[in-house]
Short mmCIF file of C-alpha atoms and ligand atoms in Angstrom, two decimals:
data_model
loop_
_atom_site.label_atom_id
_atom_site.label_comp_id
_atom_site.label_asym_id
_atom_site.label_seq_id
_atom_site.Cartn_x
_atom_site.Cartn_y
_atom_site.Cartn_z
CA UNK A 1211 -75.54 7.21 -129.23
CA UNK A 1212 -72.58 5.85 -127.35
CA UNK A 1213 -70.27 2.91 -128.11
CA UNK A 1214 -69.29 1.31 -124.83
CA UNK A 1215 -67.62 -2.13 -124.72
CA UNK A 1216 -69.47 -4.41 -122.25
CA UNK A 1217 -68.43 -7.34 -120.22
CA UNK A 1218 -69.59 -10.62 -121.69
CA UNK A 1219 -72.99 -11.77 -120.26
CA UNK A 1220 -74.08 -15.40 -120.44
CA UNK A 1221 -77.73 -16.50 -120.19
CA UNK A 1222 -79.43 -19.90 -120.19
CA UNK A 1223 -82.98 -20.60 -121.44
CA UNK A 1224 -85.08 -23.70 -122.11
CA UNK A 1225 -87.24 -24.49 -125.06
CA UNK A 1226 -90.96 -24.91 -124.55
CA UNK A 1227 -93.61 -27.11 -126.18
CA UNK A 1228 -97.01 -25.44 -126.82
CA UNK A 1229 -100.05 -27.16 -125.42
CA UNK A 1230 -102.22 -24.55 -127.17
CA UNK A 1231 -100.36 -23.65 -130.31
CA UNK A 1232 -99.27 -20.40 -131.79
CA UNK A 1233 -100.09 -20.64 -135.47
CA UNK A 1234 -100.62 -17.44 -137.42
CA UNK A 1235 -99.60 -13.81 -137.14
CA UNK A 1236 -101.69 -10.62 -137.32
CA UNK A 1237 -98.60 -8.53 -138.14
CA UNK A 1238 -95.49 -10.06 -139.68
CA UNK A 1239 -93.30 -6.90 -139.38
CA UNK A 1240 -93.60 -6.62 -135.57
CA UNK A 1241 -94.12 -10.41 -135.22
CA UNK A 1242 -97.54 -10.17 -133.50
CA UNK A 1243 -99.44 -13.39 -133.02
CA UNK A 1244 -102.98 -13.66 -134.29
CA UNK A 1245 -104.03 -15.40 -131.01
CA UNK A 1246 -102.68 -16.38 -127.63
CA UNK A 1247 -100.92 -19.64 -126.81
CA UNK A 1248 -99.90 -21.68 -123.79
CA UNK A 1249 -96.79 -23.83 -123.21
CA UNK A 1250 -94.67 -25.94 -120.92
CA UNK A 1251 -91.00 -25.02 -120.59
CA UNK A 1252 -88.73 -28.20 -120.68
CA UNK A 1253 -85.50 -28.68 -118.74
CA UNK A 1254 -83.92 -31.07 -121.20
CA UNK A 1255 -83.83 -28.58 -124.06
CA UNK A 1256 -81.36 -25.78 -123.22
CA UNK A 1257 -79.64 -22.94 -125.08
CA UNK A 1258 -76.61 -21.08 -123.50
CA UNK A 1259 -75.77 -17.74 -125.11
CA UNK A 1260 -73.00 -15.17 -124.42
CA UNK A 1261 -73.20 -11.60 -125.68
CA UNK A 1262 -70.55 -8.88 -125.55
CA UNK A 1263 -70.94 -5.38 -127.11
CA UNK A 1264 -67.51 -4.47 -128.43
CA UNK A 1265 -66.55 -1.02 -129.70
CA UNK A 1266 -63.79 -2.61 -131.85
CA UNK A 1267 -66.34 -4.52 -133.96
CA UNK A 1268 -67.41 -3.11 -137.33
CA UNK A 1269 -70.28 -5.61 -137.66
CA UNK A 1270 -72.23 -7.95 -135.44
CA UNK A 1271 -70.68 -11.43 -135.24
CA UNK A 1272 -72.43 -14.73 -134.31
CA UNK A 1273 -71.15 -18.26 -133.64
CA UNK A 1274 -73.85 -20.99 -133.47
CA UNK A 1275 -72.92 -24.44 -132.15
CA UNK A 1276 -69.24 -23.84 -132.78
CA UNK A 1277 -69.47 -22.51 -136.35
CA UNK A 1278 -70.15 -19.03 -137.80
CA UNK A 1279 -73.88 -18.40 -138.21
CA UNK A 1280 -75.18 -18.35 -141.79
CA UNK A 1281 -75.58 -14.89 -143.47
CA UNK A 1282 -79.42 -15.14 -143.19
CA UNK A 1283 -79.30 -15.98 -139.47
CA UNK A 1284 -76.78 -13.21 -138.77
CA UNK A 1285 -78.81 -10.63 -140.74
CA UNK A 1286 -81.99 -11.54 -138.87
CA UNK A 1287 -80.12 -11.40 -135.54
CA UNK A 1288 -78.50 -8.14 -136.40
CA UNK A 1289 -81.89 -6.50 -137.19
CA UNK A 1290 -83.16 -7.80 -133.84
CA UNK A 1291 -80.10 -6.47 -132.04
CA UNK A 1292 -80.96 -3.01 -133.44
CA UNK A 1293 -84.06 -3.17 -131.14
CA UNK A 1294 -81.82 -3.75 -128.14
CA UNK A 1295 -79.38 -0.98 -129.22
CA UNK A 1296 -82.30 1.42 -129.66
CA UNK A 1297 -83.63 0.67 -126.14
CA UNK A 1298 -80.12 1.05 -124.60
CA UNK A 1299 -79.19 4.10 -126.81
CA UNK A 1300 -76.00 2.51 -127.97
CA UNK A 1301 -74.61 1.82 -131.41
CA UNK A 1302 -71.98 -0.75 -130.52
CA UNK A 1303 -71.86 -4.08 -132.55
CA UNK A 1304 -72.13 -7.37 -130.60
CA UNK A 1305 -70.33 -10.67 -130.56
CA UNK A 1306 -72.73 -13.59 -129.87
CA UNK A 1307 -71.78 -17.15 -129.04
CA UNK A 1308 -74.67 -19.56 -128.69
CA UNK A 1309 -74.89 -23.30 -128.18
CA UNK A 1310 -77.88 -25.67 -128.05
CA UNK A 1311 -77.79 -28.50 -125.62
CA UNK A 1312 -80.60 -30.66 -126.95
CA UNK A 1313 -80.92 -34.47 -126.92
CA UNK A 1314 -78.72 -35.97 -129.63
CA UNK A 1315 -80.15 -35.55 -133.12
CA UNK A 1316 -83.40 -34.25 -131.62
CA UNK A 1317 -84.39 -32.24 -134.69
CA UNK A 1318 -86.31 -29.96 -132.45
CA UNK A 1319 -86.64 -26.24 -133.07
CA UNK A 1320 -84.43 -24.08 -130.96
CA UNK A 1321 -85.71 -20.59 -131.76
CA UNK A 1322 -87.72 -20.41 -128.58
CA UNK A 1323 -84.78 -21.06 -126.18
CA UNK A 1324 -82.48 -19.19 -128.60
CA UNK A 1325 -84.25 -15.89 -128.64
CA UNK A 1326 -85.13 -16.17 -124.86
CA UNK A 1327 -81.44 -16.64 -123.90
CA UNK A 1328 -80.38 -13.97 -126.37
CA UNK A 1329 -82.97 -11.43 -125.12
CA UNK A 1330 -81.72 -11.84 -121.56
CA UNK A 1331 -77.99 -11.90 -122.33
CA UNK A 1332 -78.12 -9.02 -124.90
CA UNK A 1333 -80.31 -6.70 -122.84
CA UNK A 1334 -78.09 -7.16 -119.75
CA UNK A 1335 -74.91 -6.74 -121.80
CA UNK A 1336 -76.35 -3.52 -123.18
CA UNK A 1337 -76.89 -2.26 -119.70
CA UNK A 1338 -80.68 -2.78 -119.57
CA UNK A 1339 -82.42 -4.42 -116.63
CA UNK A 1340 -85.74 -5.46 -118.19
CA UNK A 1341 -88.70 -6.88 -116.22
CA UNK A 1342 -89.84 -10.30 -117.44
CA UNK A 1343 -92.74 -8.73 -119.40
CA UNK A 1344 -90.37 -6.50 -121.36
CA UNK A 1345 -87.90 -9.29 -121.92
CA UNK A 1346 -90.80 -11.33 -123.16
CA UNK A 1347 -91.73 -8.63 -125.72
CA UNK A 1348 -88.10 -8.47 -126.84
CA UNK A 1349 -87.91 -12.24 -127.24
CA UNK A 1350 -91.24 -12.24 -129.21
CA UNK A 1351 -89.76 -9.70 -131.69
CA UNK A 1352 -87.18 -12.41 -132.44
CA UNK A 1353 -89.50 -15.49 -132.41
CA UNK A 1354 -93.06 -15.72 -131.17
CA UNK A 1355 -92.52 -18.91 -129.18
CA UNK A 1356 -89.49 -17.37 -127.42
CA UNK A 1357 -91.71 -14.96 -125.46
CA UNK A 1358 -92.96 -18.01 -123.47
CA UNK A 1359 -89.42 -19.35 -122.71
CA UNK A 1360 -88.67 -16.37 -120.46
CA UNK A 1361 -90.66 -18.31 -117.82
CA UNK A 1362 -90.34 -21.72 -116.28
CA UNK A 1363 -93.23 -24.21 -115.97
CA UNK A 1364 -96.51 -23.23 -117.71
CA UNK A 1365 -96.54 -19.93 -119.60
CA UNK A 1366 -99.33 -18.06 -121.42
CA UNK A 1367 -98.78 -15.81 -124.41
CA UNK A 1368 -101.23 -12.93 -124.79
CA UNK A 1369 -102.03 -11.67 -128.19
CA UNK A 1370 -102.68 -8.15 -126.84
CA UNK A 1371 -104.08 -5.25 -128.75
CA UNK A 1372 -100.71 -3.53 -129.33
CA UNK A 1373 -97.02 -4.59 -129.53
CA UNK A 1374 -96.58 -3.55 -125.85
CA UNK A 1375 -99.40 -5.90 -124.87
CA UNK A 1376 -98.19 -8.95 -126.81
CA UNK A 1377 -96.09 -10.68 -124.13
CA UNK A 1378 -96.13 -13.94 -122.11
CA UNK A 1379 -96.83 -14.37 -118.41
CA UNK A 1380 -96.19 -17.21 -116.04
CA UNK A 1381 -99.13 -19.39 -115.08
CA UNK A 1382 -99.36 -20.20 -111.33
CA UNK A 1383 -99.03 -23.99 -111.44
CA UNK A 1384 -95.49 -24.97 -110.41
CA UNK A 1385 -96.50 -27.93 -108.16
CA UNK A 1386 -98.57 -29.32 -111.05
CA UNK A 1387 -95.73 -28.57 -113.60
CA UNK A 1388 -93.37 -30.59 -111.40
CA UNK A 1389 -95.64 -33.64 -111.70
CA UNK A 1390 -95.84 -33.75 -115.49
CA UNK A 1391 -93.36 -35.01 -118.04
CA UNK A 1392 -92.99 -34.57 -121.79
CA UNK A 1393 -91.78 -37.64 -123.63
CA UNK A 1394 -90.21 -36.65 -126.95
CA UNK A 1395 -90.11 -39.16 -129.78
CA UNK A 1396 -87.86 -38.05 -132.69
CA UNK A 1397 -89.05 -39.25 -136.06
CA UNK A 1398 -86.74 -39.73 -139.02
CA UNK A 1399 -83.41 -38.78 -137.43
CA UNK A 1400 -84.14 -35.05 -137.06
CA UNK A 1401 -84.17 -34.11 -140.72
CA UNK A 1402 -84.37 -30.33 -141.50
CA UNK A 1403 -87.90 -28.85 -141.34
CA UNK A 1404 -89.90 -29.30 -144.52
CA UNK A 1405 -91.52 -25.83 -144.24
CA UNK A 1406 -90.18 -23.02 -142.14
CA UNK A 1407 -92.92 -22.34 -139.61
CA UNK A 1408 -92.80 -18.57 -140.40
CA UNK A 1409 -93.57 -19.10 -144.07
CA UNK A 1410 -95.94 -21.97 -143.37
CA UNK A 1411 -98.08 -19.91 -141.00
CA UNK A 1412 -98.40 -17.15 -143.58
CA UNK A 1413 -99.29 -19.63 -146.40
CA UNK A 1414 -101.87 -21.31 -144.12
CA UNK A 1415 -103.44 -17.98 -143.14
CA UNK A 1416 -103.72 -16.98 -146.79
CA UNK A 1417 -104.97 -20.22 -148.39
CA UNK A 1418 -106.44 -22.62 -145.81
CA UNK A 1419 -110.26 -22.75 -145.67
CA UNK A 1420 -109.81 -24.06 -142.15
CA UNK A 1421 -107.64 -21.23 -140.79
CA UNK A 1422 -110.59 -19.19 -139.58
CA UNK A 1423 -111.96 -22.25 -137.78
CA UNK A 1424 -108.54 -22.80 -136.20
CA UNK A 1425 -108.35 -19.29 -134.86
CA UNK A 1426 -111.92 -19.47 -133.58
CA UNK A 1427 -111.09 -22.53 -131.45
CA UNK A 1428 -108.06 -21.01 -129.70
CA UNK A 1429 -109.69 -18.76 -127.09
CA UNK A 1430 -111.90 -21.66 -125.77
CA UNK A 1431 -108.87 -24.01 -125.73
CA UNK A 1432 -106.85 -21.43 -123.79
CA UNK A 1433 -109.62 -21.05 -121.17
CA UNK A 1434 -110.01 -24.83 -120.87
CA UNK A 1435 -106.21 -25.35 -120.52
CA UNK A 1436 -105.89 -22.63 -117.90
CA UNK A 1437 -108.81 -24.10 -115.97
CA UNK A 1438 -107.27 -27.54 -116.11
CA UNK A 1439 -103.94 -26.19 -114.84
CA UNK A 1440 -105.75 -24.34 -112.00
CA UNK A 1441 -107.37 -27.70 -111.03
CA UNK A 1442 -104.10 -29.71 -111.63
CA UNK A 1443 -106.31 -31.90 -113.84
CA UNK A 1444 -103.89 -33.74 -116.21
CA UNK A 1445 -106.54 -35.66 -118.26
CA UNK A 1446 -108.40 -32.38 -119.00
CA UNK A 1447 -105.13 -30.60 -119.99
CA UNK A 1448 -104.05 -33.61 -122.03
CA UNK A 1449 -107.29 -33.72 -123.98
CA UNK A 1450 -107.04 -30.03 -124.84
CA UNK A 1451 -103.37 -30.48 -125.79
CA UNK A 1452 -104.00 -33.27 -128.25
CA UNK A 1453 -107.19 -31.73 -129.74
CA UNK A 1454 -105.58 -28.35 -130.19
CA UNK A 1455 -102.54 -29.78 -132.00
CA UNK A 1456 -104.80 -31.75 -134.32
CA UNK A 1457 -106.79 -28.57 -135.03
CA UNK A 1458 -103.63 -26.71 -135.90
CA UNK A 1459 -102.43 -29.45 -138.19
CA UNK A 1460 -105.87 -29.80 -139.81
CA UNK A 1461 -105.66 -26.14 -140.81
CA UNK A 1462 -102.13 -26.61 -142.14
CA UNK A 1463 -103.00 -29.75 -144.04
CA UNK A 1464 -105.94 -27.89 -145.69
CA UNK A 1465 -103.60 -25.17 -147.04
CA UNK A 1466 -103.33 -25.02 -150.84
CA UNK A 1467 -100.80 -26.48 -151.64
CA UNK A 1468 -100.86 -28.60 -148.44
CA UNK A 1469 -98.48 -28.26 -145.49
CA UNK A 1470 -98.13 -31.79 -144.13
CA UNK A 1471 -95.56 -32.16 -141.28
CA UNK A 1472 -96.52 -35.72 -140.45
CA UNK A 1473 -94.79 -38.93 -141.60
CA UNK A 1474 -96.23 -42.42 -141.31
CA UNK A 1475 -94.28 -42.83 -138.00
CA UNK A 1476 -95.95 -39.71 -136.63
CA UNK A 1477 -99.42 -41.37 -137.09
CA UNK A 1478 -98.10 -44.67 -135.71
CA UNK A 1479 -97.00 -42.78 -132.59
CA UNK A 1480 -100.45 -41.12 -132.26
CA UNK A 1481 -102.07 -44.51 -132.51
CA UNK A 1482 -99.71 -45.87 -129.80
CA UNK A 1483 -100.58 -42.94 -127.54
CA UNK A 1484 -104.28 -43.72 -127.96
CA UNK A 1485 -103.55 -47.38 -127.21
CA UNK A 1486 -101.71 -46.39 -124.06
CA UNK A 1487 -104.72 -44.34 -122.87
CA UNK A 1488 -106.99 -47.35 -123.49
CA UNK A 1489 -104.81 -49.35 -121.17
CA UNK A 1490 -105.21 -46.57 -118.47
CA UNK A 1491 -101.82 -44.84 -119.04
CA UNK A 1492 -102.22 -41.01 -118.98
CA UNK A 1493 -100.69 -39.87 -122.33
CA UNK A 1494 -101.61 -37.22 -124.89
CA UNK A 1495 -99.78 -36.38 -128.05
CA UNK A 1496 -98.83 -33.03 -129.60
CA UNK A 1497 -96.87 -32.18 -132.79
CA UNK A 1498 -95.29 -28.94 -134.02
CA UNK A 1499 -93.75 -27.82 -137.31
CA UNK A 1500 -92.12 -31.22 -137.89
CA UNK A 1501 -92.80 -34.96 -137.72
CA UNK A 1502 -91.76 -35.48 -134.05
CA UNK A 1503 -94.30 -36.42 -131.38
CA UNK A 1504 -94.24 -35.02 -127.85
CA UNK A 1505 -96.33 -36.80 -125.32
CA UNK A 1506 -97.67 -35.17 -122.20
CA UNK A 1507 -97.83 -37.58 -119.23
CA UNK A 1508 -97.19 -37.82 -115.52
CA UNK A 1509 -93.80 -38.57 -113.92
CA UNK A 1510 -94.87 -42.03 -112.74
CA UNK A 1511 -95.85 -43.06 -116.26
CA UNK A 1512 -92.96 -41.50 -118.19
CA UNK A 1513 -90.85 -44.70 -118.46
CA UNK A 1514 -93.76 -46.80 -119.62
CA UNK A 1515 -94.66 -44.21 -122.29
CA UNK A 1516 -91.02 -43.87 -123.40
CA UNK A 1517 -90.68 -47.64 -123.70
CA UNK A 1518 -93.83 -47.91 -125.80
CA UNK A 1519 -92.73 -45.10 -128.14
CA UNK A 1520 -89.23 -46.56 -128.56
CA UNK A 1521 -90.77 -49.78 -129.92
CA UNK A 1522 -92.39 -47.96 -132.84
CA UNK A 1523 -90.43 -48.51 -136.14
CA UNK A 1524 -89.09 -45.23 -137.57
CA UNK A 1525 -88.52 -43.63 -134.10
CA UNK A 1526 -84.85 -42.62 -133.87
CA UNK A 1527 -84.60 -41.32 -130.28
CA UNK A 1528 -86.84 -40.98 -127.27
CA UNK A 1529 -86.13 -38.73 -124.30
CA UNK A 1530 -88.02 -37.71 -121.14
CA UNK A 1531 -88.06 -34.07 -120.06
CA UNK A 1532 -89.36 -32.51 -116.88
CA UNK A 1533 -90.62 -28.94 -116.54
CA UNK A 1534 -87.85 -26.43 -116.86
CA UNK A 1535 -87.01 -23.14 -115.10
CA UNK A 1536 -87.02 -19.55 -116.43
CA UNK A 1537 -84.39 -17.88 -118.48
CA UNK A 1538 -81.49 -16.98 -116.11
CA UNK A 1539 -78.15 -15.24 -116.17
CA UNK A 1540 -75.44 -17.89 -115.72
C1 2P0 B 573 -95.76 -23.04 -131.05
N1 2P0 B 573 -94.84 -23.15 -133.38
O1 2P0 B 573 -96.73 -22.49 -130.44
C2 2P0 B 573 -95.94 -23.25 -132.55
C3 2P0 B 573 -96.59 -24.56 -132.89
C4 2P0 B 573 -94.80 -24.15 -134.36
C5 2P0 B 573 -96.02 -24.95 -134.23
O2 2P0 B 573 -94.11 -21.29 -132.35
O3 2P0 B 573 -92.20 -16.85 -136.87
O4 2P0 B 573 -90.48 -20.15 -134.50
O5 2P0 B 573 -90.34 -17.08 -135.19
O6 2P0 B 573 -92.55 -16.17 -134.53
O7 2P0 B 573 -91.98 -19.11 -132.73
C6 2P0 B 573 -92.90 -21.92 -134.24
O8 2P0 B 573 -92.88 -20.66 -134.56
O9 2P0 B 573 -92.29 -18.51 -135.14
C7 2P0 B 573 -93.98 -22.07 -133.29
P1 2P0 B 573 -91.81 -17.08 -135.44
P2 2P0 B 573 -91.75 -19.58 -134.14
O10 2P0 B 573 -94.72 -23.47 -130.50
#
């Protein structure tokens, strides 16, 4: 083991929204997903992270959005940095500075962009030059959804048979990705998550009578979503997106005790999205581990969708995001 001091390396990554959700693990220790997933990376949700390995440091240090990270976040990040140190055969501690540039009070999860930016910055700072597939594995070991944020546009997470096979790949569909937009409606002012998704997934897998049904529907949804992207068929992709999110939430809601991420405003937004469709506007809703609603639409309809969502009582902010690029060194 050596203890070199590195130059600081800064990386940028964007968050992604799953169109076919990741909900359940087959191995918590190595953070292996129970099934594949599929996402769209978004340009409006960005994390910028700087990492420097410093021989003078006795412990890892982390600043998050201008303040020292909590002990729990630092401990988790430090354990993850051990994976980078093992690959690079170094023992040096690291100083991390990370900042999220998300729409004001978005209340959106940042672990996807966070671990994607961290995987790129930390591996480079440690002297590693990892291929996207290996970066994706490293990001997954921090947070499952982060594996997909290594790529721009549409990305596909593969469950794989082993840890080395559980990575994401880019889906060829950049021209189609450039045509779509995600309209993000924030519900309830971005309150902290009711249930951490990591704990919620485990509870759902253990207690929900619908969990097996949820897992059984994922492979077909992945095939249908990939076929829709290959055909640049937005209505087909939208239908799968909305149906898959509802299946994930149905499994979560059936957990005992229940995991209910929705608020009344969430359902009012879903009803508005259906009403938009009935008027011929292409719009399909998806929800994650929180009450916010993200609406898949086309660029030409994004303003109409955003205006309709803004009018729903209980919505605190609405933003429009285009497809984002891959994780890059700044
Ligand atoms: C997703 N979610 O596919 C799904 C949909 C939440 C709902 O990925 O435990 O923070 O760190 O691997 O990636 C949130 O889970 O979970 C998530 P960990 P992560 O986007």
